Coordinates of C-alpha atoms in Angstrom, one line a residue:
M215 CA -43.5 21.1 114.5
P216 CA -42.3 21.5 110.9
G217 CA -39.6 19.2 109.5
E218 CA -36.5 19.9 107.5
Q219 CA -36.8 21.7 104.1
V220 CA -35.9 19.1 101.4
S221 CA -35.0 20.3 97.9
I222 CA -34.6 18.2 94.8
S223 CA -32.5 18.6 91.7
A224 CA -32.4 16.5 88.6
E225 CA -29.7 16.3 85.9
L226 CA -30.3 14.8 82.5
G227 CA -27.5 12.4 81.8
D228 CA -27.9 11.1 78.3
V229 CA -30.5 10.1 75.8
V230 CA -29.9 6.9 73.9
G231 CA -31.9 5.8 70.9
P232 CA -33.9 5.1 69.0
K233 CA -33.8 1.5 70.1
Q234 CA -36.1 -1.3 69.1
T235 CA -37.6 -2.9 72.2
A236 CA -40.3 -5.5 72.7
L237 CA -42.6 -2.6 73.6
G238 CA -41.8 -0.7 70.4
E239 CA -39.3 1.9 69.2
G240 CA -38.1 4.1 72.1
W241 CA -35.5 6.3 73.7
F242 CA -33.8 5.6 77.0
I243 CA -33.4 8.7 79.1
N244 CA -30.9 8.7 82.1
Q245 CA -31.3 11.1 85.0
H246 CA -29.4 11.7 88.1
I247 CA -31.6 13.0 91.0
V248 CA -30.3 14.4 94.2
W249 CA -32.3 15.3 97.4
Q250 CA -30.7 17.9 99.7
V251 CA -31.3 19.5 103.1
G252 CA -29.5 22.8 103.0
D253 CA -26.1 22.1 101.5
E254 CA -26.1 18.4 102.5
D255 CA -27.0 15.6 100.0
V256 CA -29.3 13.2 101.8
A257 CA -30.2 10.9 98.9
E258 CA -29.5 10.3 95.3
M259 CA -30.8 8.1 92.6
N260 CA -29.9 7.2 89.0
W261 CA -33.1 6.8 87.0
R262 CA -33.6 5.4 83.5
I263 CA -36.9 6.0 81.7
L264 CA -38.0 4.4 78.5
K265 CA -40.2 6.6 76.4
F266 CA -41.6 4.5 73.5
K267 CA -44.1 4.4 70.7
P268 CA -46.0 1.1 71.1
A269 CA -45.4 -1.6 68.6
G270 CA -48.0 -2.1 65.9
S271 CA -51.3 -3.8 66.7
P272 CA -53.5 -6.0 64.5
S273 CA -55.5 -2.8 63.7
S274 CA -52.3 -1.4 62.0
V275 CA -52.4 -3.9 59.2
P276 CA -52.5 -1.9 55.9
D277 CA -55.7 -2.1 53.9
D278 CA -53.9 -3.5 50.8
L279 CA -52.7 -6.6 52.7
D280 CA -54.8 -9.6 53.9
P281 CA -52.7 -11.5 56.4
D282 CA -55.1 -14.5 56.3
A283 CA -54.6 -15.0 52.6
M284 CA -50.9 -14.1 52.4
M285 CA -48.1 -16.6 52.2
R286 CA -46.2 -16.6 55.5
P287 CA -42.4 -16.7 55.4
S288 CA -41.0 -20.1 56.2
S289 CA -38.6 -20.4 59.1
S290 CA -36.0 -23.1 59.7
R291 CA -33.2 -23.6 62.2
D292 CA -31.0 -21.7 59.9
T293 CA -33.3 -18.7 59.4
A294 CA -35.2 -18.5 62.7
F295 CA -32.7 -15.8 64.0
F296 CA -33.7 -13.6 61.0
W297 CA -37.4 -14.0 61.5
D298 CA -37.1 -13.5 65.3
G299 CA -35.3 -10.3 64.4
V300 CA -38.1 -9.1 62.1
K301 CA -40.6 -9.7 64.9
A302 CA -38.3 -7.5 67.2
H303 CA -38.2 -4.9 64.3
E304 CA -34.5 -5.7 63.5
L305 CA -32.9 -6.8 60.3
R306 CA -30.4 -9.5 61.3
I307 CA -27.6 -10.4 58.9
Q308 CA -25.7 -13.7 59.3
R309 CA -22.0 -13.3 60.1
L310 CA -19.9 -16.2 58.9
A311 CA -16.8 -17.5 60.7
D312 CA -14.5 -15.4 58.5
G313 CA -16.4 -12.2 59.5
S314 CA -18.2 -11.8 56.2
L315 CA -21.9 -11.1 56.1
R316 CA -24.4 -13.2 54.2
H317 CA -28.0 -12.8 53.2
P318 CA -30.0 -14.9 52.7
P319 CA -28.7 -17.0 55.5
V320 CA -26.8 -20.2 54.7
P321 CA -26.9 -23.4 56.7
A322 CA -24.1 -23.2 59.4
V323 CA -22.7 -26.6 58.5
W324 CA -19.3 -25.7 59.9
Q325 CA -20.5 -25.5 63.5
D326 CA -22.2 -27.5 66.1
K327 CA -26.0 -27.2 65.6
S328 CA -26.5 -26.2 69.2
V329 CA -24.4 -23.0 68.8
P330 CA -26.5 -20.0 68.0
I331 CA -26.0 -18.4 64.6
N332 CA -23.8 -15.3 64.7
Y333 CA -25.3 -12.2 63.3
V334 CA -25.2 -8.4 63.2
V335 CA -28.2 -6.0 63.3
S336 CA -28.4 -3.9 60.2
S337 CA -29.0 -0.2 60.3
G338 CA -32.0 -1.0 58.0
R339 CA -30.9 1.7 55.6
G340 CA -29.8 1.2 52.0
T341 CA -30.5 2.1 48.3
V342 CA -32.6 0.4 45.6
F343 CA -30.2 -1.8 43.6
S344 CA -33.0 -3.1 41.3
F345 CA -36.8 -3.3 41.3
V346 CA -39.8 -4.5 39.5
V347 CA -43.4 -3.3 39.5
H348 CA -45.6 -6.4 39.9
H349 CA -48.8 -6.2 37.9
A350 CA -49.7 -9.8 37.3
P351 CA -50.4 -12.6 38.3
K352 CA -52.4 -11.8 41.4
V353 CA -50.6 -12.7 44.6
P354 CA -52.7 -14.1 47.5
G355 CA -53.3 -11.4 50.2
R356 CA -51.8 -8.5 48.2
T357 CA -53.3 -5.8 46.0
V358 CA -51.6 -5.2 42.6
P359 CA -49.6 -3.4 41.5
F360 CA -46.8 -3.3 44.1
V361 CA -43.1 -2.8 44.0
I362 CA -40.5 -5.5 44.8
A363 CA -37.1 -4.0 45.4
L364 CA -33.6 -5.5 45.8
V365 CA -32.0 -3.2 48.3
E366 CA -28.3 -2.9 48.9
L367 CA -27.9 -2.3 52.7
E368 CA -25.3 0.0 54.2
E369 CA -23.6 -3.2 55.5
G370 CA -23.0 -4.4 51.8
V371 CA -25.5 -7.2 51.5
R372 CA -28.6 -7.1 49.3
M373 CA -32.1 -8.0 50.6
L374 CA -35.3 -8.4 48.6
G375 CA -38.7 -7.0 49.9
E376 CA -41.7 -4.9 49.0
L377 CA -41.2 -1.2 48.7
R378 CA -44.2 0.5 50.3
G379 CA -45.3 4.1 50.3
A380 CA -43.8 5.0 47.0
D381 CA -45.4 5.8 43.7
P382 CA -44.2 3.0 41.4
A383 CA -43.5 5.7 38.6
R384 CA -41.1 7.5 41.0
V385 CA -39.0 4.5 42.1
A386 CA -35.5 4.6 40.8
I387 CA -32.2 2.7 41.2
G388 CA -30.2 4.4 43.9
M389 CA -33.3 5.7 45.7
P390 CA -32.6 5.8 49.5
V391 CA -34.9 3.4 51.5
R392 CA -35.2 2.2 55.1
A393 CA -36.7 -0.9 56.6
T394 CA -40.2 -0.8 58.0
Y395 CA -42.2 -3.5 59.8
I396 CA -45.7 -4.8 59.4
D397 CA -47.1 -6.6 62.5
F398 CA -49.9 -9.0 61.8
P399 CA -51.7 -10.7 64.7
D400 CA -49.4 -13.8 64.7
W401 CA -46.4 -12.8 62.7
S402 CA -44.4 -9.9 61.3
L403 CA -43.0 -8.9 57.9
Y404 CA -40.4 -6.4 56.9
A405 CA -40.7 -4.1 53.9
W406 CA -38.9 -1.0 52.6
E407 CA -40.1 2.6 52.5
P408 CA -38.6 5.8 51.0
D409 CA -35.9 7.3 53.3
E410 CA -36.4 11.0 52.6

């Protein structure tokens, strides 16, 4: 004996992203699904899906970098929030008690040490404020020449880092750039790349 005829319909609610997650950069897709028998709704479900590009793996280390020879960034109680952000593919900027933003982070001497440091997550976009093409001396773990750029972020603070993926002869003040992240086996580093 046949059962009831069940139909299903799905409605795409919204798509949110891109978001940086522990799994990698992704988009959250919300759906509303309804099951019906005839004109009667018999079940419904809200469904959220994360579609993501997996975070980098050790094999994604660029050929011009040797993580075993490179100097690792040092982390302290006052900068751990920043480096934790880099590992999560976020640029975190310290927000002071008066609401102003500061980078590099300053010791939060005005507050109890057990209180977490307040920060905002940067868009990661900005423009080259100043730069230098480094030819010498050799830097452990890096291939010369490479470009070091002081970037003025959309949030108004300036941050120093390597500008990758750009011909040094074409780098210019005012050039739009965005943050990119390099994941080594045990640590992560941020850099800049052209935002074209």
